[in-house]
Structures are given as C-alpha cells and as structure tokens.
Coordinates of C-alpha atoms in Angstrom, one line a residue:
M1089 CA -3.2 209.8 -110.9
R1090 CA -3.9 206.6 -112.8
L1091 CA -1.4 203.8 -112.3
V1092 CA -0.8 201.6 -115.4
F1093 CA 1.2 198.5 -114.8
G1094 CA 2.8 197.4 -118.1
A1095 CA 4.5 194.2 -119.0
V1096 CA 8.0 193.9 -117.4
R1097 CA 10.4 191.1 -116.7
P1098 CA 9.4 188.3 -114.3
C1099 CA 10.4 188.6 -110.7
S1100 CA 13.9 187.6 -110.0
S1101 CA 14.8 184.9 -107.5
T1102 CA 16.1 187.6 -105.1
T1103 CA 12.6 189.1 -104.8
P1104 CA 11.4 188.5 -101.2
P1105 CA 8.7 185.8 -101.2
V1106 CA 5.2 186.7 -100.3
P1107 CA 3.9 184.8 -97.3
R1108 CA 1.1 182.4 -98.3
A1109 CA -2.1 180.9 -97.0
S1110 CA -4.9 179.6 -99.0
V1111 CA -8.5 180.8 -99.0
G1112 CA -10.9 177.9 -98.8
M1113 CA -12.6 178.9 -102.1
H1114 CA -12.0 177.4 -105.6
Y1115 CA -12.5 179.5 -108.7
C1116 CA -13.6 177.3 -111.5
A1117 CA -14.2 177.4 -115.3
A1118 CA -14.6 174.3 -117.3
S1119 CA -13.3 175.7 -120.6
T1120 CA -10.2 177.5 -119.4
T1121 CA -6.8 176.0 -120.4
L1122 CA -3.8 176.9 -118.3
L1123 CA -0.2 176.0 -118.5
K1124 CA 2.0 174.9 -115.6
P1125 CA 5.7 175.8 -116.0
N1126 CA 7.9 173.2 -117.5
T1127 CA 5.0 170.7 -118.0
K1128 CA 2.6 169.8 -120.7
S1129 CA -0.6 171.8 -121.0
F1130 CA -3.6 170.7 -118.9
A1131 CA -7.1 171.8 -118.2
L1132 CA -7.2 173.6 -114.8
R1133 CA -10.5 173.1 -113.1
S1134 CA -9.8 175.2 -110.1
F1135 CA -7.1 176.8 -108.0
E1136 CA -6.8 178.2 -104.5
V1137 CA -6.3 181.8 -104.0
S1138 CA -3.4 182.7 -101.6
C1139 CA -3.5 185.8 -99.5
S1140 CA -0.4 187.1 -97.8
S1141 CA -2.1 188.4 -94.7
L1142 CA -3.8 185.2 -93.8
S1143 CA -2.7 182.9 -91.1
K1144 CA -0.8 179.7 -91.8
H1145 CA -3.5 177.4 -90.4
D1146 CA -5.8 175.4 -92.6
S1147 CA -8.2 177.9 -94.0
S1148 CA -10.6 175.5 -95.8
K1149 CA -12.5 175.0 -92.5
R1150 CA -12.5 178.7 -91.5
S1151 CA -14.8 181.5 -92.5
V1152 CA -13.9 184.1 -95.1
A1153 CA -14.3 186.7 -92.4
D1154 CA -11.5 185.2 -90.3
Q1155 CA -9.0 185.2 -93.1
S1156 CA -8.3 188.9 -93.7
A1157 CA -6.5 191.5 -91.8
K1158 CA -8.2 193.9 -89.5
L1159 CA -8.8 197.2 -91.3
G1160 CA -10.2 199.2 -88.3
K1161 CA -9.8 202.9 -88.6
R1162 CA -8.1 202.6 -92.0
W1163 CA -11.1 201.1 -93.7
M1164 CA -11.8 204.3 -95.7
E1165 CA -8.3 204.2 -97.0
F1166 CA -8.8 200.6 -98.4
Q1167 CA -12.2 201.6 -99.7
G1168 CA -10.5 204.3 -101.8
I1169 CA -11.0 207.6 -99.9
N1170 CA -7.6 208.7 -101.3
N1171 CA -8.0 206.8 -104.6
W1172 CA -5.9 204.0 -103.3
E1173 CA -2.8 206.2 -103.4
G1174 CA 0.3 204.2 -102.2
L1175 CA -1.7 201.0 -102.1
L1176 CA -1.5 199.7 -105.7
D1177 CA 2.2 199.8 -106.5
P1178 CA 3.2 197.7 -104.7
L1179 CA -0.2 196.1 -104.0
H1180 CA -0.8 196.3 -100.3
D1181 CA -1.5 192.9 -98.8
N1182 CA -4.7 194.1 -97.0
L1183 CA -6.1 195.5 -100.3
R1184 CA -5.2 192.3 -102.1
C1185 CA -7.2 190.4 -99.5
E1186 CA -10.2 192.7 -99.9
I1187 CA -10.2 192.5 -103.7
L1188 CA -10.1 188.7 -103.5
R1189 CA -12.8 188.7 -100.9
Y1190 CA -15.2 190.8 -103.0
G1191 CA -14.3 188.6 -106.0
Q1192 CA -15.7 185.7 -104.0
F1193 CA -19.0 187.4 -103.8
V1194 CA -19.1 187.7 -107.6
E1195 CA -18.1 184.1 -108.0
A1196 CA -21.0 183.2 -105.7
A1197 CA -23.3 185.0 -108.1
Y1198 CA -22.0 183.0 -111.0
R1199 CA -22.2 179.7 -109.2
S1200 CA -25.8 180.4 -108.1
F1201 CA -27.1 181.1 -111.6
D1202 CA -28.8 178.3 -113.5
F1203 CA -27.1 178.2 -116.9
D1204 CA -29.0 175.1 -118.1
P1205 CA -31.5 176.1 -120.8
S1206 CA -33.4 172.8 -120.4
S1207 CA -33.9 173.4 -116.6
P1208 CA -37.2 174.6 -115.3
T1209 CA -35.3 177.1 -113.2
Y1210 CA -33.2 178.4 -116.1
A1211 CA -31.9 182.0 -115.6
M1212 CA -33.0 181.9 -111.9
C1213 CA -31.0 181.5 -108.7
R1214 CA -30.4 177.9 -107.8
H1215 CA -30.0 178.4 -104.1
P1216 CA -32.2 180.0 -101.3
R1217 CA -30.7 183.2 -99.9
H1218 CA -30.0 181.8 -96.4
S1219 CA -27.7 179.0 -97.8
L1220 CA -26.4 180.6 -101.0
F1221 CA -22.9 181.2 -99.6
S1222 CA -22.5 177.8 -98.1
Q1223 CA -23.8 176.0 -101.2
T1224 CA -21.5 177.9 -103.5
G1225 CA -18.4 177.1 -101.5
I1226 CA -17.7 180.4 -99.8
G1227 CA -18.8 179.4 -96.4
E1228 CA -19.2 181.8 -93.5
T1229 CA -18.9 185.4 -94.7
G1230 CA -20.5 187.3 -91.9
Y1231 CA -22.9 188.7 -94.5
K1232 CA -26.6 188.0 -94.9
I1233 CA -28.3 188.2 -98.3
T1234 CA -31.3 190.5 -97.9
R1235 CA -32.4 190.9 -101.5
N1236 CA -32.2 189.0 -104.8
L1237 CA -31.8 191.2 -107.9
R1238 CA -33.1 190.7 -111.4
A1239 CA -32.2 192.5 -114.7
T1240 CA -34.7 192.9 -117.5
C1241 CA -33.8 193.3 -121.2
G1242 CA -35.5 196.3 -122.8
V1243 CA -35.4 194.8 -126.3
Q1244 CA -39.1 194.4 -127.4
L1245 CA -39.7 191.1 -129.1
P1246 CA -42.8 190.3 -131.1
R1247 CA -45.2 187.8 -129.5
W1248 CA -44.6 185.2 -132.1
F1249 CA -40.9 185.3 -131.4
N1250 CA -41.5 184.3 -127.8
M1251 CA -43.7 181.4 -128.9
A1252 CA -41.4 180.1 -131.6
H1253 CA -38.1 180.2 -129.8
P1254 CA -36.9 178.3 -126.8
S1255 CA -36.6 180.0 -123.4
W1256 CA -32.8 180.5 -123.6
V1257 CA -33.4 182.8 -126.6
S1258 CA -36.5 184.7 -125.3
T1259 CA -35.9 184.9 -121.6
Q1260 CA -36.4 188.6 -120.8
S1261 CA -35.7 188.9 -117.1
S1262 CA -33.1 186.9 -115.2
W1263 CA -31.4 186.7 -111.8
I1264 CA -28.3 189.0 -111.9
G1265 CA -27.1 189.1 -108.3
Y1266 CA -27.9 190.1 -104.8
V1267 CA -27.6 192.5 -101.9
A1268 CA -25.8 191.3 -98.7
V1269 CA -25.5 193.1 -95.5
C1270 CA -22.7 192.4 -92.9
Q1271 CA -24.4 191.2 -89.7
D1272 CA -21.5 189.5 -87.9
K1273 CA -20.2 191.6 -85.0
E1274 CA -16.6 190.3 -85.3
E1275 CA -16.6 191.0 -89.0
I1276 CA -18.0 194.5 -88.5
A1277 CA -15.2 195.1 -86.0
R1278 CA -12.6 193.8 -88.5
L1279 CA -14.0 195.9 -91.3
G1280 CA -14.3 199.0 -89.1
R1281 CA -17.9 199.6 -90.3
R1282 CA -21.0 197.7 -91.4
D1283 CA -20.5 196.9 -95.1
V1284 CA -23.2 196.3 -97.7
V1285 CA -22.2 194.3 -100.8
I1286 CA -24.1 194.4 -104.1
A1287 CA -22.7 191.7 -106.4
Y1288 CA -23.4 191.2 -110.1
R1289 CA -22.6 188.3 -112.5
G1290 CA -21.7 188.8 -116.2
T1291 CA -23.7 188.1 -119.3
A1292 CA -25.6 184.8 -119.3
T1293 CA -28.7 185.0 -121.6
C1294 CA -29.2 185.6 -125.3
L1295 CA -31.1 188.9 -124.8
E1296 CA -28.3 190.2 -122.5
W1297 CA -25.9 189.7 -125.3
V1298 CA -28.3 191.7 -127.6
E1299 CA -28.2 194.5 -125.1
N1300 CA -24.4 194.4 -124.9
L1301 CA -24.3 195.2 -128.6
R1302 CA -26.3 198.4 -128.3
A1303 CA -23.1 200.3 -127.9
T1304 CA -24.1 203.9 -128.7
L1305 CA -24.2 206.4 -125.9
T1306 CA -27.5 207.7 -124.5
E1307 CA -28.3 210.5 -122.1
L1308 CA -29.1 209.6 -118.5
P1309 CA -32.6 210.6 -117.7
N1310 CA -33.5 213.3 -115.1
H1311 CA -29.9 214.5 -114.7
V1312 CA -29.6 217.8 -112.9
G1313 CA -26.2 219.5 -112.6
P1314 CA -23.2 220.8 -114.5
K1315 CA -22.1 219.4 -117.8
E1316 CA -18.6 218.5 -119.0
D1317 CA -17.6 220.4 -122.1
G1318 CA -21.3 221.0 -122.8
Q1319 CA -22.1 217.3 -122.5
G1320 CA -24.3 215.8 -119.8
P1321 CA -23.6 212.3 -118.5
M1322 CA -24.2 209.6 -121.2
V1323 CA -23.8 205.8 -120.9
E1324 CA -24.0 202.8 -123.1
S1325 CA -27.6 202.2 -124.3
G1326 CA -27.7 198.5 -123.6
F1327 CA -26.3 198.7 -120.0
L1328 CA -28.8 201.5 -119.1
S1329 CA -31.6 199.4 -120.6
L1330 CA -30.7 196.4 -118.5
Y1331 CA -30.6 198.6 -115.4
T1332 CA -33.9 200.5 -116.0
S1333 CA -36.2 198.2 -118.0
K1334 CA -39.1 196.3 -116.4
T1335 CA -42.1 194.2 -117.4
A1336 CA -45.6 194.0 -116.1
T1337 CA -44.5 191.2 -113.7
C1338 CA -40.9 192.2 -112.9
R1339 CA -39.6 195.4 -111.5
S1340 CA -36.5 197.0 -112.9
L1341 CA -33.1 196.4 -111.4
Q1342 CA -32.9 200.1 -110.6
E1343 CA -36.2 199.9 -108.5
M1344 CA -35.0 196.9 -106.6
V1345 CA -31.7 198.5 -105.8
R1346 CA -33.2 201.8 -104.7
E1347 CA -35.8 200.1 -102.5
E1348 CA -33.2 197.9 -100.7
I1349 CA -30.7 200.8 -100.3
A1350 CA -33.4 203.0 -98.8
R1351 CA -34.3 200.2 -96.3
V1352 CA -30.6 199.7 -95.4
I1353 CA -29.9 203.4 -94.9
E1354 CA -33.0 203.8 -92.7
M1355 CA -32.0 200.7 -90.6
Y1356 CA -28.3 201.3 -90.2
G1357 CA -27.7 205.0 -91.2
D1358 CA -26.7 206.0 -87.7
E1359 CA -23.6 203.8 -87.7
P1360 CA -20.5 203.7 -89.9
L1361 CA -21.7 202.2 -93.2
S1362 CA -20.3 201.5 -96.6
F1363 CA -21.7 200.3 -99.9
T1364 CA -19.3 198.1 -102.0
I1365 CA -20.6 197.3 -105.4
T1366 CA -18.7 194.6 -107.3
G1367 CA -19.1 192.7 -110.5
H1368 CA -17.4 191.1 -113.5
S1369 CA -17.8 192.0 -117.1
L1370 CA -21.4 193.1 -117.7
G1371 CA -21.7 193.0 -113.9
A1372 CA -18.9 195.6 -113.7
A1373 CA -20.8 197.9 -115.9
L1374 CA -24.0 197.5 -113.9
A1375 CA -21.9 198.1 -110.7
T1376 CA -20.8 201.5 -112.1
L1377 CA -24.3 202.5 -113.0
T1378 CA -25.5 201.4 -109.6
A1379 CA -22.9 203.6 -107.9
Y1380 CA -24.0 206.5 -110.0
D1381 CA -27.7 205.9 -109.1
I1382 CA -27.0 205.7 -105.4
T1383 CA -25.0 208.9 -105.2
T1384 CA -27.5 210.7 -107.4
T1385 CA -30.6 209.5 -105.5
Y1386 CA -29.6 209.7 -101.9
E1387 CA -28.2 212.9 -100.3
N1388 CA -25.4 212.3 -97.9
A1389 CA -25.2 208.7 -98.9
P1390 CA -22.6 206.5 -97.1
M1391 CA -19.3 205.9 -98.9
V1392 CA -19.8 204.1 -102.2
T1393 CA -17.0 202.0 -103.7
V1394 CA -16.9 200.0 -106.9
I1395 CA -14.6 197.0 -107.2
S1396 CA -14.9 195.8 -110.8
F1397 CA -13.3 193.0 -112.7
G1398 CA -12.9 193.0 -116.5
G1399 CA -15.4 195.7 -117.1
P1400 CA -16.2 197.3 -120.4
R1401 CA -16.4 201.0 -120.8
V1402 CA -19.6 202.6 -119.5
G1403 CA -20.0 206.3 -120.3
N1404 CA -18.6 209.6 -121.5
R1405 CA -16.6 212.4 -119.9
G1406 CA -19.8 213.9 -118.4
F1407 CA -20.5 210.6 -116.7
R1408 CA -17.0 210.3 -115.3
A1409 CA -17.1 213.9 -114.1
H1410 CA -20.3 213.3 -112.1
L1411 CA -18.8 210.2 -110.5
E1412 CA -15.8 212.2 -109.4
R1413 CA -17.8 215.1 -108.0
S1414 CA -20.0 212.6 -106.1
G1415 CA -17.1 211.1 -104.3
T1416 CA -17.7 207.6 -105.7
R1417 CA -14.5 205.5 -105.6
I1418 CA -14.0 203.1 -108.5
L1419 CA -11.2 200.5 -108.6
R1420 CA -11.1 198.8 -112.0
I1421 CA -9.1 195.6 -112.2
V1422 CA -8.0 195.3 -115.8
N1423 CA -6.2 192.6 -117.7
S1424 CA -4.3 194.3 -120.5
D1425 CA -4.8 191.2 -122.7
D1426 CA -8.6 191.3 -122.2
V1427 CA -10.4 192.8 -125.2
I1428 CA -13.6 193.3 -123.3
T1429 CA -12.0 196.1 -121.3
K1430 CA -11.2 198.0 -124.6
V1431 CA -14.8 198.2 -125.8
P1432 CA -17.3 199.7 -126.6
G1433 CA -16.5 202.9 -128.5
F1434 CA -13.3 204.9 -128.7
V1435 CA -11.1 206.6 -126.1
F1436 CA -8.9 209.3 -127.6
R1437 CA -7.1 210.3 -124.4
H1438 CA -5.9 208.0 -121.6
G1439 CA -5.1 210.7 -119.1
D1440 CA -5.6 211.1 -115.4
V1441 CA -9.1 210.6 -114.1
A1442 CA -9.2 214.2 -112.9
S1443 CA -8.2 215.7 -116.3
K1444 CA -10.5 218.3 -117.6
Q1445 CA -9.1 218.3 -121.1
S1446 CA -11.1 217.3 -124.1
A1447 CA -10.5 213.8 -125.5
H1448 CA -8.2 213.7 -128.4
A1449 CA -5.7 211.5 -130.2
A1450 CA -2.4 212.5 -131.5
G1451 CA -2.4 213.0 -135.2
I1452 CA -6.1 212.8 -135.6
P1453 CA -7.8 216.1 -136.8
G1454 CA -10.2 217.7 -134.4
W1455 CA -13.1 217.5 -136.8
V1456 CA -12.7 213.7 -136.8
N1457 CA -12.9 213.7 -133.0
K1458 CA -16.0 215.9 -133.1
R1459 CA -17.7 213.7 -135.7
W1460 CA -17.2 210.6 -133.6
E1461 CA -18.5 212.5 -130.6
E1462 CA -21.6 213.4 -132.6
M1463 CA -22.0 209.7 -133.4
Q1464 CA -22.1 209.0 -129.6
W1465 CA -19.1 206.6 -129.7
V1466 CA -16.6 208.5 -127.6
Y1467 CA -16.2 206.8 -124.2
T1468 CA -14.0 207.6 -121.2
D1469 CA -12.5 205.2 -118.7
V1470 CA -13.5 205.9 -115.1
G1471 CA -11.9 205.5 -111.7
Q1472 CA -8.5 204.2 -110.6
E1473 CA -7.0 201.3 -112.5
L1474 CA -5.1 198.3 -111.3
R1475 CA -3.6 196.9 -114.6
L1476 CA -2.5 193.3 -114.7
S1477 CA -1.4 191.1 -117.6
S1478 CA -2.1 187.4 -118.2
R1479 CA 1.1 187.2 -120.2
E1480 CA 3.0 187.5 -117.0
S1481 CA 1.6 184.3 -115.5
P1482 CA 3.3 181.1 -116.3
Y1483 CA 0.1 179.2 -115.7
L1484 CA -2.1 180.8 -118.3
Q1485 CA -2.6 179.9 -122.0
K1486 CA -1.4 182.8 -124.0
G1487 CA -3.7 184.4 -126.6
D1488 CA -6.9 182.7 -125.3
M1489 CA -9.6 185.3 -125.3
A1490 CA -11.9 183.4 -122.9
T1491 CA -9.0 182.8 -120.5
C1492 CA -8.0 186.4 -120.5
H1493 CA -11.6 187.5 -119.6
D1494 CA -12.5 184.9 -117.1
L1495 CA -13.1 186.0 -113.5
K1496 CA -10.9 183.2 -112.3
T1497 CA -8.1 184.6 -114.3
Y1498 CA -8.5 188.0 -112.7
L1499 CA -8.4 186.6 -109.2
H1500 CA -5.4 184.5 -110.2
L1501 CA -3.6 187.7 -111.4
V1502 CA -4.5 189.8 -108.4
N1503 CA -3.3 187.0 -106.2
G1504 CA 0.1 186.9 -107.9
F1505 CA 0.6 190.6 -108.5
V1506 CA 3.3 192.3 -106.4
S1507 CA 4.2 195.6 -108.1
S1508 CA 4.9 197.1 -111.5
T1509 CA 8.4 195.7 -111.4
C1510 CA 7.1 192.3 -110.3
P1511 CA 3.8 191.8 -112.1
F1512 CA 3.4 188.2 -111.1
K1513 CA 5.1 186.1 -108.4
A1514 CA 4.5 182.5 -109.5
S1515 CA 5.5 181.1 -106.1
S1516 CA 2.4 182.5 -104.6
Q1517 CA 0.2 180.3 -106.8
S1518 CA -1.2 177.0 -105.5
V1519 CA -2.8 174.7 -108.0
Q1520 CA -5.3 171.9 -107.5
L1521 CA -7.0 169.7 -110.2
I1522 CA -10.5 169.2 -109.0
S1523 CA -13.6 169.3 -111.1
H1524 CA -16.3 172.0 -110.6
P1525 CA -17.4 173.3 -114.0
R1526 CA -19.3 176.4 -114.6
E1527 CA -20.1 178.5 -117.6
N1528 CA -17.9 181.2 -118.9
A1529 CA -19.5 184.6 -119.3
W1530 CA -17.6 187.0 -121.5
V1531 CA -19.4 190.3 -121.0

C-alpha cells in the first residue's frame, strides 16, 4: 500500500516533542530563501539536521556512524523488505536517521562537483577519493569510496559546435557520483551488514539538461521476461542515454557500475551485504535505473534498496512490474509542492504499487488513454512513497520552485516530519546562518 501524506493542520502544542541532537553536517544552497516564524525573511545558508535517536552530546566532532541507532537484525526491515510497512506513518526515528544519513552521501556528491565553468576541472570531482567525505564536511562515515562514476550524454553534437561553444555547453562526460563500501567494523556491526552506497548528484551541465528534455519512453534493450499488459519495460529516453552512453575515451555509467558491483560481490558476497542506491533529482532517476540493472544483471544479487529524493518519473508499468518482481525496494521521498516529481509524461492512475490494473483517468475515454500510450508518454510511479510538503514548514518560502526542489529542503522536511497528522514539527528544527554556497540543481 502506498502512503500519501497530505496537507493537514500543524502539530498542536500537546504533541509530545521529538528528542533532538544535531548531526554535524550543514546542508547549503546559496539561492534558497527561507522564512523563520514571526521574523522578517532572510537567506538561510545552512541548517543542522536533528535526529531523534542521536545522543545529546556534541555531534559536530563525532562521526556520522556514531550518530545513528543500531539496526542489528532489523536491518532488512529498515531497508524495505516489508515495503517499510509501519515505519512511515509515523516516521520511525531509526528510519529517519537512515534517510538523513543517505542524504548526506548525496550532498557530498554535490559538494564535490566543480560547478565553475571557468575552472580547468569543470564537471570533475574536486576532491580525491580518500578525503572526499572529510573535505565535504561529512567527516568519518565508516565507508571508503572505491570508484568514481561518470555519466555521458548521448546527444551527438557536430564538431564545429564543440569548437565554437565554451566547455560548459559542450561538456559531454561529467562526474556524477561514486561507489562507497562500508569498511569500519563498528559501523558494519551497527548496520547489521556490510553496506555499499552508490550516490548520484542531480543535473549540472548543459547537455544533461538536454537529455532531461528527451521525455518519451524507450524500450530497455535486451529485456527477457514477462510483459505488463503486453508492454515490456520502457524508461525515459534521456535518463537511459545518460546511463548507457559512452565515448571513445570514457566508459558508460552502466559499465562502470557493473564492473564495480561485480568486484564487490566477488569480494564480500559470502557475508551479509546490501546495495543502497541514493540520489536527488536526475540522480534519483539514475538510482532507479541502476537498481534495475543490478537485479537484471546479477542472479541472486544482495538486497537492493533505492532511497531517492525529489525524483522525476522514470518508466512505464512494465518497468515498475519488473522492479517489483525482482524484489527491489524503492523509497521515494516526495515534496508534494515540487513540480519535478510530477514530470515527465502522464500518470492516469495513482493506485497501489502492486496494482495490476491498466492506467486510466476518471472521465477520460479509453481511446484517449490508448493514444497517449502509443505516443509513449504514459508513466507510472514506482516504489513506496513518503510524501512531505514544504507548505507545512514555517521556515520555507512558499511558492518558490527552487526551494521546493532543493535537496536541503528535502532533508529539512524529513527531519521535521512526524506523521500524517503532524507533517512538520517546527521545534525539531535548528537554524544556523553560516555561509557555504553551492549550486542548485533542479533535475
């Protein structure tokens, strides 16, 4: 069953407070404007994320690994083995901590990317792998980055275009994220298994924007298996292109991921192992495609879970059906005020994930639905949904599209969400005005 948390009244003063402690990590965006209750508006440069299961000691000097509760034998439950049943409404404190922890890995990908078009390292990673976490402010995670990942745009540009336009327009391949393997024994014990994280940033280059606009569905190559209502799995053309395209000098993201996953399985396959793929916006779409690829490529693959933030739609009903059959667990964190989560294409039925019924919309003739399907514009949401709303936060500027989509906003809302009857508990929010700008990525 998909849980949808709509807009309801703010928490009353009688609501029991959520214990607090701050994670030593600041989520920053230079262009986001937030509002503090009963004060004039101001530009919020960062805020600390509070997590109810953390200790009350100063966390800024402690590792991320030390700040979350021990999952132990329940780790599969928090990874979604039961589709997070009973953990989302109200939001379980341990799950909240895990969502925020994976959000930090995505934030590290953003902070590591060189957004400056005038820089000689534009569209590359600004930090070496061994110090990326420390230089981006996360600190000790217990994970070791084992592979940098690049995505290549499949749009073919004429040679004269590359010569006539600056690098920020014509850059075809760019650093998109990384693979990190948990190596710390204490963190492995806390998690109950060895975890492998694949983290993706959102859109950053001009050609990635071009790929985002290629919104018609295309069939996944080499698919073998049953079809849903006569349709095989199909996904957005631009997302698939970014995942599978390559150049003479740069391998595809798919090849890089497959090679690293095979190496990890061979090295650690005899012990409890999980793959957690996380991303924001475009990164959320690539995370879903990566999960599909892992479960399709490797028989008896370890548990695969996607934790996505502000992701657009990715594929059709056939794609969703395959993900369900493969056992892939997807938790989509959605801000109901974020337009990016409502594109591309159309969704005519917002039913349960397990529904086998055809997509339809009340009052729309069947021939219209069929025509839109023929045009390859009918998408389906996947996975379990944690729906939040930026309108419920007293700190956020209402109606600001950039604010609604920013990763920092998502982590802010997760941190404050209690339940469908208490969508945001403002007292759990801690605000600091410090300057640490980064670019906003929308998709």
